[in-house]
Short mmCIF file of C-alpha atoms in Angstrom, two decimals:
data_model
loop_
_atom_site.label_atom_id
_atom_site.label_comp_id
_atom_site.label_asym_id
_atom_site.label_seq_id
_atom_site.Cartn_x
_atom_site.Cartn_y
_atom_site.Cartn_z
CA MET A 9 0.00 0.00 0.00
CA THR A 10 1.39 3.38 -1.04
CA LYS A 11 1.60 5.84 1.84
CA THR A 12 1.47 9.60 1.50
CA THR A 13 1.07 12.75 3.59
CA ILE A 14 -1.48 15.55 3.76
CA SER A 15 1.10 18.03 2.43
CA ALA A 16 1.87 15.80 -0.55
CA ILE A 17 -1.84 15.58 -1.42
CA ILE A 18 -2.35 19.34 -1.13
CA ASP A 19 0.81 20.02 -3.16
CA ARG A 20 -0.31 17.59 -5.88
CA LEU A 21 -3.70 19.28 -6.25
CA GLY A 22 -2.23 22.79 -6.08
CA VAL A 23 -4.34 25.93 -5.73
CA THR A 24 -7.99 25.03 -6.28
CA LYS A 25 -11.45 26.37 -5.52
CA TYR A 26 -11.11 24.58 -2.18
CA THR A 27 -7.99 26.64 -1.38
CA TRP A 28 -9.78 29.90 -2.08
CA THR A 29 -12.82 28.78 -0.07
CA ILE A 30 -10.69 28.09 3.01
CA TRP A 31 -8.92 31.43 2.55
CA ILE A 32 -12.21 33.35 2.37
CA LEU A 33 -13.99 31.53 5.21
CA VAL A 34 -11.05 31.97 7.58
CA GLY A 35 -10.50 35.49 6.32
CA LEU A 36 -14.03 36.65 7.12
CA ALA A 37 -13.49 35.63 10.76
CA LEU A 38 -10.46 37.92 10.77
CA VAL A 39 -12.42 40.79 9.18
CA PHE A 40 -14.83 40.76 12.11
CA ASP A 41 -11.94 40.25 14.54
CA GLY A 42 -10.17 43.29 13.10
CA TYR A 43 -13.32 45.40 13.30
CA ASP A 44 -13.95 44.59 16.95
CA TYR A 45 -10.36 45.43 17.83
CA ILE A 46 -9.85 48.64 15.83
CA ILE A 47 -13.20 50.31 16.45
CA VAL A 48 -11.90 51.69 19.74
CA THR A 49 -9.23 53.75 17.96
CA TYR A 50 -11.93 55.53 15.95
CA THR A 51 -13.96 56.28 19.06
CA MET A 52 -11.10 57.35 21.37
CA PRO A 53 -11.64 61.13 20.94
CA GLN A 54 -15.34 60.87 21.80
CA MET A 55 -14.79 58.59 24.81
CA ALA A 56 -11.95 60.76 26.09
CA GLN A 57 -14.20 63.81 25.91
CA GLU A 58 -17.21 62.10 27.51
CA TRP A 59 -15.22 60.69 30.43
CA GLY A 60 -12.64 63.49 30.79
CA LEU A 61 -9.59 61.27 30.24
CA THR A 62 -5.89 62.22 30.36
CA LYS A 63 -3.54 61.41 27.46
CA VAL A 64 -2.32 58.23 29.17
CA GLN A 65 -5.89 57.13 29.92
CA THR A 66 -6.86 57.87 26.32
CA GLY A 67 -3.99 55.69 25.11
CA SER A 68 -5.10 52.94 27.48
CA LEU A 69 -8.47 52.74 25.70
CA ALA A 70 -6.63 50.92 22.91
CA SER A 71 -4.48 48.94 25.34
CA TRP A 72 -6.99 47.25 27.64
CA SER A 73 -8.05 44.75 25.00
CA MET A 74 -4.40 43.76 24.62
CA LEU A 75 -4.35 42.27 28.12
CA GLY A 76 -7.11 39.95 27.02
CA VAL A 77 -5.46 39.38 23.65
CA VAL A 78 -2.33 38.05 25.36
CA ILE A 79 -4.39 35.64 27.46
CA GLY A 80 -6.45 34.60 24.44
CA GLY A 81 -3.38 33.90 22.36
CA VAL A 82 -1.90 31.70 25.07
CA ILE A 83 -4.98 29.54 25.63
CA ALA A 84 -6.01 29.43 21.96
CA GLY A 85 -3.01 27.37 20.93
CA MET A 86 -3.58 24.77 23.60
CA CYS A 87 -7.32 24.65 22.89
CA SER A 88 -6.79 24.38 19.15
CA ASP A 89 -4.15 21.66 19.41
CA ARG A 90 -6.49 19.69 21.70
CA PHE A 91 -10.04 20.36 20.47
CA GLY A 92 -9.42 21.27 16.82
CA ARG A 93 -8.92 24.41 14.77
CA LYS A 94 -12.53 24.82 13.60
CA LYS A 95 -14.30 24.50 16.95
CA THR A 96 -11.79 26.78 18.65
CA LEU A 97 -12.13 29.44 15.97
CA ALA A 98 -15.94 29.36 16.07
CA PHE A 99 -16.03 29.54 19.85
CA PHE A 100 -13.79 32.57 20.10
CA VAL A 101 -15.53 34.44 17.25
CA ALA A 102 -18.75 34.11 19.26
CA PHE A 103 -16.90 35.01 22.47
CA TYR A 104 -15.43 38.33 21.34
CA SER A 105 -18.63 39.34 19.52
CA LEU A 106 -20.97 38.72 22.44
CA LEU A 107 -18.65 40.60 24.80
CA THR A 108 -18.22 43.59 22.47
CA PHE A 109 -21.98 44.16 22.36
CA PRO A 110 -22.33 45.16 26.08
CA ILE A 111 -19.84 48.02 25.66
CA TYR A 112 -22.77 49.94 24.18
CA PHE A 113 -24.08 50.21 27.75
CA ALA A 114 -20.73 50.97 29.48
CA PRO A 115 -21.38 53.78 31.97
CA SER A 116 -17.74 54.55 32.79
CA PHE A 117 -14.10 54.21 31.83
CA ALA A 118 -13.64 51.40 34.39
CA VAL A 119 -16.51 49.29 33.01
CA PHE A 120 -15.27 49.84 29.46
CA ALA A 121 -11.77 48.66 30.47
CA MET A 122 -13.14 45.49 32.09
CA LEU A 123 -15.26 44.59 29.07
CA ARG A 124 -12.40 45.23 26.65
CA ILE A 125 -10.06 42.98 28.61
CA ILE A 126 -12.57 40.12 28.57
CA SER A 127 -13.57 40.53 24.90
CA GLY A 128 -9.87 40.82 24.07
CA ILE A 129 -9.45 37.16 25.03
CA GLY A 130 -11.57 36.19 22.03
CA ILE A 131 -9.97 38.77 19.74
CA GLY A 132 -6.50 37.48 20.60
CA ALA A 133 -7.44 33.83 20.22
CA CYS A 134 -8.82 34.10 16.69
CA ILE A 135 -5.74 35.30 14.81
CA PRO A 136 -3.30 32.44 15.61
CA VAL A 137 -5.99 29.79 15.17
CA ALA A 138 -7.09 31.24 11.84
CA ILE A 139 -3.53 31.58 10.55
CA THR A 140 -2.65 28.02 11.59
CA LEU A 141 -5.80 26.49 10.10
CA ALA A 142 -5.31 28.36 6.85
CA SER A 143 -1.60 27.56 6.53
CA GLU A 144 -2.24 23.83 6.96
CA ASN A 145 -4.46 23.88 3.84
CA PHE A 146 -2.17 25.74 1.43
CA PRO A 147 0.27 24.21 -1.11
CA THR A 148 3.93 24.50 -0.09
CA LYS A 149 5.00 26.67 -3.02
CA ASN A 150 2.14 29.15 -2.42
CA ARG A 151 1.99 29.02 1.36
CA GLY A 152 3.97 32.21 1.91
CA PHE A 153 1.56 34.22 -0.23
CA PHE A 154 -1.65 32.75 1.18
CA THR A 155 -0.52 32.88 4.81
CA ALA A 156 0.49 36.54 4.56
CA ALA A 157 -2.58 37.37 2.48
CA THR A 158 -4.84 35.80 5.11
CA LEU A 159 -3.81 38.53 7.56
CA CYS A 160 -4.96 41.14 5.03
CA PHE A 161 -8.51 40.29 6.06
CA TYR A 162 -7.67 41.53 9.55
CA GLY A 163 -6.52 44.81 7.99
CA TRP A 164 -9.75 44.99 6.00
CA GLY A 165 -11.54 44.71 9.32
CA TRP A 166 -9.68 47.86 10.34
CA VAL A 167 -10.90 49.51 7.13
CA LEU A 168 -14.46 48.39 7.89
CA GLY A 169 -14.14 49.86 11.37
CA GLY A 170 -13.12 53.22 9.96
CA ILE A 171 -15.96 53.27 7.41
CA VAL A 172 -18.53 52.38 10.07
CA ALA A 173 -17.17 54.98 12.51
CA LEU A 174 -17.06 57.68 9.83
CA ASN A 175 -20.76 57.17 9.10
CA VAL A 176 -22.07 56.17 12.54
CA VAL A 177 -20.20 58.35 15.07
CA PRO A 178 -21.32 61.79 13.75
CA ALA A 179 -24.96 60.66 13.42
CA TYR A 180 -25.51 58.18 16.26
CA GLY A 181 -22.53 58.47 18.61
CA TRP A 182 -19.63 56.13 19.42
CA ARG A 183 -21.62 53.50 21.33
CA VAL A 184 -23.49 52.18 18.28
CA CYS A 185 -20.16 51.10 16.77
CA PHE A 186 -19.78 48.54 19.57
CA LEU A 187 -23.39 47.43 19.19
CA ILE A 188 -22.56 46.53 15.59
CA GLY A 189 -19.52 44.64 16.87
CA GLY A 190 -21.81 41.99 18.36
CA LEU A 191 -23.19 40.86 14.99
CA PRO A 192 -20.27 38.53 14.04
CA ALA A 193 -21.56 36.02 16.62
CA LEU A 194 -23.86 34.83 13.83
CA TYR A 195 -20.82 33.98 11.71
CA ALA A 196 -19.57 31.57 14.39
CA ILE A 197 -22.53 29.31 13.59
CA PHE A 198 -21.67 29.48 9.89
CA ILE A 199 -18.08 28.42 10.66
CA LEU A 200 -19.23 25.27 12.47
CA TYR A 201 -21.29 24.14 9.49
CA LYS A 202 -19.20 25.26 6.52
CA LEU A 203 -15.50 25.40 7.47
CA PRO A 204 -13.60 22.06 7.17
CA GLU A 205 -11.34 20.96 10.01
CA SER A 206 -7.57 20.84 9.48
CA MET A 207 -6.74 17.49 7.86
CA ALA A 208 -3.29 17.46 9.45
CA TRP A 209 -4.87 17.88 12.88
CA LEU A 210 -7.39 15.10 12.21
CA ILE A 211 -4.66 12.68 11.14
CA GLY A 212 -2.62 13.61 14.21
CA LYS A 213 -5.62 12.74 16.41
CA GLY A 214 -6.17 9.39 14.71
CA ARG A 215 -9.33 10.55 12.91
CA GLU A 216 -8.21 9.39 9.49
CA ALA A 217 -11.69 8.62 8.15
CA GLU A 218 -12.78 12.23 8.65
CA ALA A 219 -9.60 13.49 6.99
CA ILE A 220 -10.19 11.18 4.01
CA GLU A 221 -13.71 12.56 3.52
CA ILE A 222 -12.28 16.08 3.31
CA ILE A 223 -9.57 14.90 0.91
CA LYS A 224 -12.22 13.38 -1.34
CA ARG A 225 -14.12 16.67 -1.39
CA MET A 226 -10.88 18.48 -2.28
CA GLU A 227 -10.15 16.09 -5.13
CA LYS A 228 -13.68 16.34 -6.48
CA VAL A 229 -13.48 20.13 -6.51
CA ALA A 230 -10.05 20.06 -8.20
CA THR A 231 -10.45 17.19 -10.71
CA GLY A 232 -14.13 16.27 -10.77
CA LYS A 233 -13.49 12.85 -9.20
CA SER A 234 -12.13 11.44 -5.97
CA SER A 235 -9.71 8.59 -5.24
CA GLU A 236 -10.23 5.58 -3.04
CA TRP A 237 -8.14 5.83 0.12
CA LEU A 238 -7.38 2.75 2.21
CA PRO A 239 -7.08 3.03 5.99
CA GLY A 240 -3.48 3.73 7.00
CA SER A 241 -2.53 5.22 3.63
CA ILE A 242 -2.11 8.75 5.05
CA VAL A 243 0.63 9.24 7.59
CA LEU A 244 2.33 11.93 9.62
CA PRO A 245 6.01 12.04 10.58
CA ALA A 246 6.95 10.54 13.95
CA PRO A 247 5.67 12.86 16.69
CA PRO A 248 8.23 15.07 18.44
CA LYS A 249 9.57 14.01 21.83
CA LYS A 250 8.14 17.14 23.43
CA VAL A 251 4.89 19.01 22.82
CA GLY A 252 3.32 22.08 24.37
CA VAL A 253 5.05 25.25 25.50
CA THR A 254 8.26 23.53 26.66
CA ALA A 255 8.77 22.16 23.14
CA LEU A 256 9.12 25.70 21.80
CA PHE A 257 12.39 26.07 23.69
CA SER A 258 13.70 22.55 23.16
CA SER A 259 16.76 21.73 21.10
CA GLY A 260 16.07 22.41 17.44
CA TYR A 261 13.46 25.10 18.08
CA VAL A 262 14.87 27.52 20.64
CA LYS A 263 16.74 29.79 18.21
CA ALA A 264 13.79 30.06 15.85
CA THR A 265 11.41 30.70 18.76
CA ILE A 266 13.48 33.54 20.21
CA GLY A 267 13.93 35.09 16.77
CA VAL A 268 10.25 34.99 15.83
CA TRP A 269 9.14 36.24 19.26
CA LEU A 270 11.46 39.26 19.13
CA LEU A 271 10.54 39.98 15.52
CA TYR A 272 6.82 39.93 16.23
CA PHE A 273 7.16 41.92 19.46
CA MET A 274 8.87 44.83 17.70
CA SER A 275 6.53 44.62 14.72
CA MET A 276 3.47 44.84 16.99
CA PHE A 277 5.01 47.78 18.87
CA ILE A 278 5.19 49.69 15.59
CA ILE A 279 1.80 48.74 14.17
CA TYR A 280 -0.32 49.22 17.27
CA GLY A 281 1.45 52.37 18.34
CA VAL A 282 1.04 54.03 14.95
CA THR A 283 -2.48 52.82 14.10
CA SER A 284 -3.97 53.34 17.57
CA TRP A 285 -2.92 56.97 17.79
CA MET A 286 -2.88 58.10 14.17
CA PRO A 287 -6.59 59.13 13.93
CA THR A 288 -6.42 61.02 17.23
CA LEU A 289 -3.11 62.72 16.41
CA LEU A 290 -4.40 63.85 13.02
CA VAL A 291 -7.64 65.20 14.50
CA GLU A 292 -5.65 67.07 17.19
CA ARG A 293 -3.32 68.44 14.51
CA GLY A 294 -6.28 70.13 12.84
CA TYR A 295 -7.10 67.67 10.06
CA GLY A 296 -10.69 67.33 11.25
CA LEU A 297 -12.65 64.17 12.06
CA VAL A 298 -13.67 63.35 8.50
CA LEU A 299 -10.21 63.87 6.97
CA GLY A 300 -8.42 62.24 9.90
CA TYR A 301 -10.66 59.15 9.82
CA SER A 302 -10.66 58.99 6.01
CA PHE A 303 -6.90 59.02 5.97
CA SER A 304 -6.66 56.19 8.51
CA ILE A 305 -9.09 54.16 6.42
CA LEU A 306 -6.96 54.79 3.33
CA GLN A 307 -3.77 53.87 5.22
CA ASN A 308 -5.18 50.50 6.24
CA LEU A 309 -6.74 49.83 2.84
CA VAL A 310 -3.59 50.62 0.86
CA GLY A 311 -1.55 48.84 3.53
CA SER A 312 -3.20 45.57 2.50
CA ILE A 313 -1.23 45.81 -0.74
CA GLY A 314 1.84 45.24 1.38
CA GLY A 315 0.22 42.20 2.96
CA PHE A 316 -0.42 40.61 -0.42
CA ALA A 317 2.96 41.52 -1.88
CA THR A 318 5.06 40.22 1.02
CA GLY A 319 3.84 36.63 0.74
CA PHE A 320 4.38 36.63 -3.01
CA VAL A 321 7.94 37.97 -2.65
CA ALA A 322 8.71 35.61 0.26
CA ASP A 323 7.84 32.63 -1.95
CA ILE A 324 10.44 33.88 -4.46
CA ILE A 325 13.40 35.24 -2.46
CA GLY A 326 12.82 33.44 0.84
CA ARG A 327 11.36 34.40 4.21
CA ARG A 328 14.58 35.65 5.83
CA LYS A 329 15.68 38.07 3.10
CA ASN A 330 12.13 39.33 2.81
CA VAL A 331 11.84 40.38 6.47
CA ILE A 332 15.31 41.97 6.46
CA TYR A 333 14.51 44.19 3.49
CA SER A 334 10.96 44.92 4.66
CA PHE A 335 11.97 46.26 8.07
CA LEU A 336 14.75 48.34 6.51
CA PHE A 337 12.17 50.03 4.28
CA THR A 338 9.78 50.39 7.23
CA ALA A 339 12.42 52.18 9.31
CA ALA A 340 13.20 54.52 6.41
CA ALA A 341 9.51 55.29 5.75
CA ILE A 342 8.81 55.98 9.43
CA PHE A 343 11.80 58.31 9.74
CA LEU A 344 10.66 60.11 6.60
CA LEU A 345 7.16 60.53 8.06
CA GLY A 346 8.66 62.22 11.09
CA SER A 347 10.70 64.55 8.89
CA VAL A 348 8.20 65.87 6.33
CA THR A 349 5.92 68.87 6.88
CA GLY A 350 2.71 70.02 5.23
CA LYS A 351 -0.69 68.33 5.17
CA TRP A 352 -0.41 66.33 1.96
CA PRO A 353 3.24 65.20 2.31
CA VAL A 354 2.36 63.87 5.79
CA LEU A 355 -0.70 62.03 4.46
CA ILE A 356 1.13 60.54 1.47
CA ILE A 357 4.13 59.32 3.49
CA ALA A 358 1.83 58.00 6.22
CA VAL A 359 0.09 55.82 3.63
CA LEU A 360 3.53 54.56 2.56
CA VAL A 361 4.27 53.74 6.20
CA GLY A 362 1.03 51.73 6.31
CA VAL A 363 2.13 49.68 3.29
CA CYS A 364 5.60 49.06 4.75
CA MET A 365 4.25 48.09 8.18
CA GLN A 366 1.78 45.58 6.76
CA TYR A 367 4.39 44.21 4.36
CA ALA A 368 6.91 43.66 7.16
CA ASN A 369 4.41 42.19 9.60
CA GLY A 370 2.96 39.88 6.96
CA GLY A 371 6.46 38.69 6.12
CA ALA A 372 6.85 37.29 9.63
CA LEU A 373 3.70 35.13 9.48
CA PRO A 374 4.98 32.29 7.24
CA LEU A 375 7.94 31.91 9.59
CA MET A 376 5.63 31.26 12.54
CA THR A 377 3.73 28.48 10.83
CA GLU A 378 6.76 26.82 9.23
CA ILE A 379 9.12 26.37 12.17
CA TYR A 380 6.93 24.02 14.26
CA PRO A 381 5.39 20.57 13.59
CA THR A 382 1.64 19.94 13.60
CA GLU A 383 1.61 18.64 17.19
CA PHE A 384 2.41 22.08 18.62
CA ARG A 385 2.24 24.41 15.62
CA ASN A 386 -0.75 26.34 16.91
CA THR A 387 0.81 26.55 20.37
CA GLY A 388 3.94 28.06 18.78
CA VAL A 389 1.98 30.53 16.67
CA SER A 390 -0.25 31.49 19.60
CA TRP A 391 2.58 32.12 22.04
CA ALA A 392 4.51 34.18 19.48
CA GLN A 393 1.38 36.22 18.83
CA SER A 394 0.74 36.64 22.56
CA PHE A 395 4.27 37.83 23.22
CA GLY A 396 3.88 40.34 20.40
CA ARG A 397 0.58 41.57 21.80
CA ILE A 398 2.36 42.63 24.97
CA ALA A 399 4.02 45.24 22.78
CA GLY A 400 0.58 46.04 21.37
CA PHE A 401 -0.55 46.77 24.93
CA LEU A 402 2.49 48.85 25.86
CA SER A 403 2.87 50.86 22.68
CA PRO A 404 -0.31 53.02 22.85
CA LEU A 405 0.43 53.72 26.52
CA ILE A 406 4.00 54.77 25.76
CA VAL A 407 2.81 57.03 22.94
CA GLY A 408 0.28 58.59 25.31
CA TYR A 409 3.00 59.11 27.92
CA VAL A 410 5.47 60.79 25.54
CA GLN A 411 2.63 62.91 24.19
CA GLN A 412 1.80 63.96 27.73
CA LEU A 413 5.47 64.90 28.20
CA GLY A 414 5.19 67.19 25.19
CA LEU A 415 6.78 65.14 22.40
CA ASP A 416 5.45 66.42 19.08
CA PHE A 417 4.03 64.43 16.15
CA SER A 418 7.36 64.41 14.28
CA ASN A 419 9.48 62.93 17.06
CA THR A 420 6.72 60.55 18.14
CA MET A 421 6.78 59.01 14.66
CA LYS A 422 10.59 58.87 14.49
CA MET A 423 10.56 56.88 17.73
CA PHE A 424 9.08 53.92 15.85
CA ALA A 425 12.12 53.62 13.56
CA ILE A 426 14.06 52.14 16.50
CA PRO A 427 12.07 48.87 16.81
CA ALA A 428 12.17 48.54 13.01
CA ILE A 429 15.98 48.56 13.09
CA ILE A 430 15.93 46.02 15.93
CA CYS A 431 13.84 43.77 13.67
CA VAL A 432 16.50 43.98 10.97
CA LEU A 433 19.18 42.87 13.45
CA VAL A 434 17.00 40.04 14.75
CA SER A 435 16.35 38.85 11.20
CA VAL A 436 20.07 38.85 10.39
CA PHE A 437 21.23 36.93 13.46
CA LEU A 438 18.32 34.78 14.64
CA ILE A 439 15.86 34.09 11.83
CA VAL A 440 16.21 30.84 9.88
CA GLU A 441 15.06 30.25 6.31
CA THR A 442 11.99 28.02 5.91
CA LYS A 443 11.10 28.48 2.24
CA GLY A 444 10.07 25.22 0.54
CA ARG A 445 9.55 23.20 3.73
CA THR A 446 6.32 21.19 3.75
CA VAL A 447 4.36 21.25 7.01
CA ASP A 448 4.86 17.47 7.32
CA SER A 449 8.66 17.75 7.06
CA ILE A 450 9.06 20.09 10.04
CA VAL A 451 10.66 18.04 12.80
CA GLY A 452 13.05 20.60 14.24
CA ILE A 453 15.29 23.28 12.77
CA LYS A 454 18.82 22.85 13.97
CA VAL A 455 20.86 25.87 14.96
CA GLY A 456 22.56 27.18 11.84
CA GLU A 457 20.31 25.22 9.47
CA PHE A 458 18.95 27.12 6.45
CA ASN A 459 20.85 30.31 7.33
#
């Protein structure tokens, strides 16, 4: 009996309608996730005015959810590796939606903070689960593109948040934006019925018959007919000696883990610091609510170009070179933003910064999914994401603090060039190349391998 692997089957079929279906279904979960996270940045000025908040307190409006996001990222990996990608994703989509809805009734800053922390658990859990589930269904030669492009949906959620706020806040107030954030709970039901489970996860749990049914559906979509698969014909590599969090720092994985964690931490510091404060800073600088919000929408929309491009380039030149070049360009663009003057130069360069940030951040995603085996891949992705979200929590607070100290827009922006340069150094000395590795072949990256 000929034996094969899930990766070999997916690679043989290539990009099909099934591939695009997975990408869209997972992506829509991230659209709603992105909306429920970002909507606070478009309502910060109104909340700050209503509750009489200081600059640091205003910055914390965007940070409270990050405490929950860190917790969500940590538990999501363990839940997903144990209970499955699909069920975990559906549960947490419902979780963050149903806990965003009550913010409509929040009577004070303290109640808002509590609700954002709790809803943040669901927001933080969805991204690593979605990225892992998606990456396990993509062909090896296209995985860099599709994995990075999957995160673009999260950015489109930010765009959706801006469009909703622009139309809702002036007419109905900031609270209605959070009422709308409860609607994605309906999509959680759709996920349970329409989204296939990860075949690699099913095989790893000994549920081969279920995996074979999905494979047959894939083949029928791709070729019009399905093969007959005998029990035991689909295999996974021998399981690693260690699983769980300790495996991330075991021999063969420790260098890659440290590298990816540092890379994502600095990337999140840049993205969440810039995006959380940009609408407020522009409004305070005299751009007005409509122009300030419209610009932020444009920055996130155009930034998605970077998310698409980075995966495509990473599949050509490799993951490591891609992140080195991307963070160099990000540092240069940020420094330029802090140096230009005039309304339109600032807006144009800020859009460029959005593209560079999304390009660089998207370039790190394939690395996360390609350095760990199936048994603890989602745990690895989740913990890397959670560590990065700590920076997402700290960054808006730090920006608020330096603003309170009197740092102007120009120097505040230049500050973000520092973590971009740190990312370049991390990429040079700690990141390993993973281009061309199938998800079934990942059994440990030795120190110095693929450099």
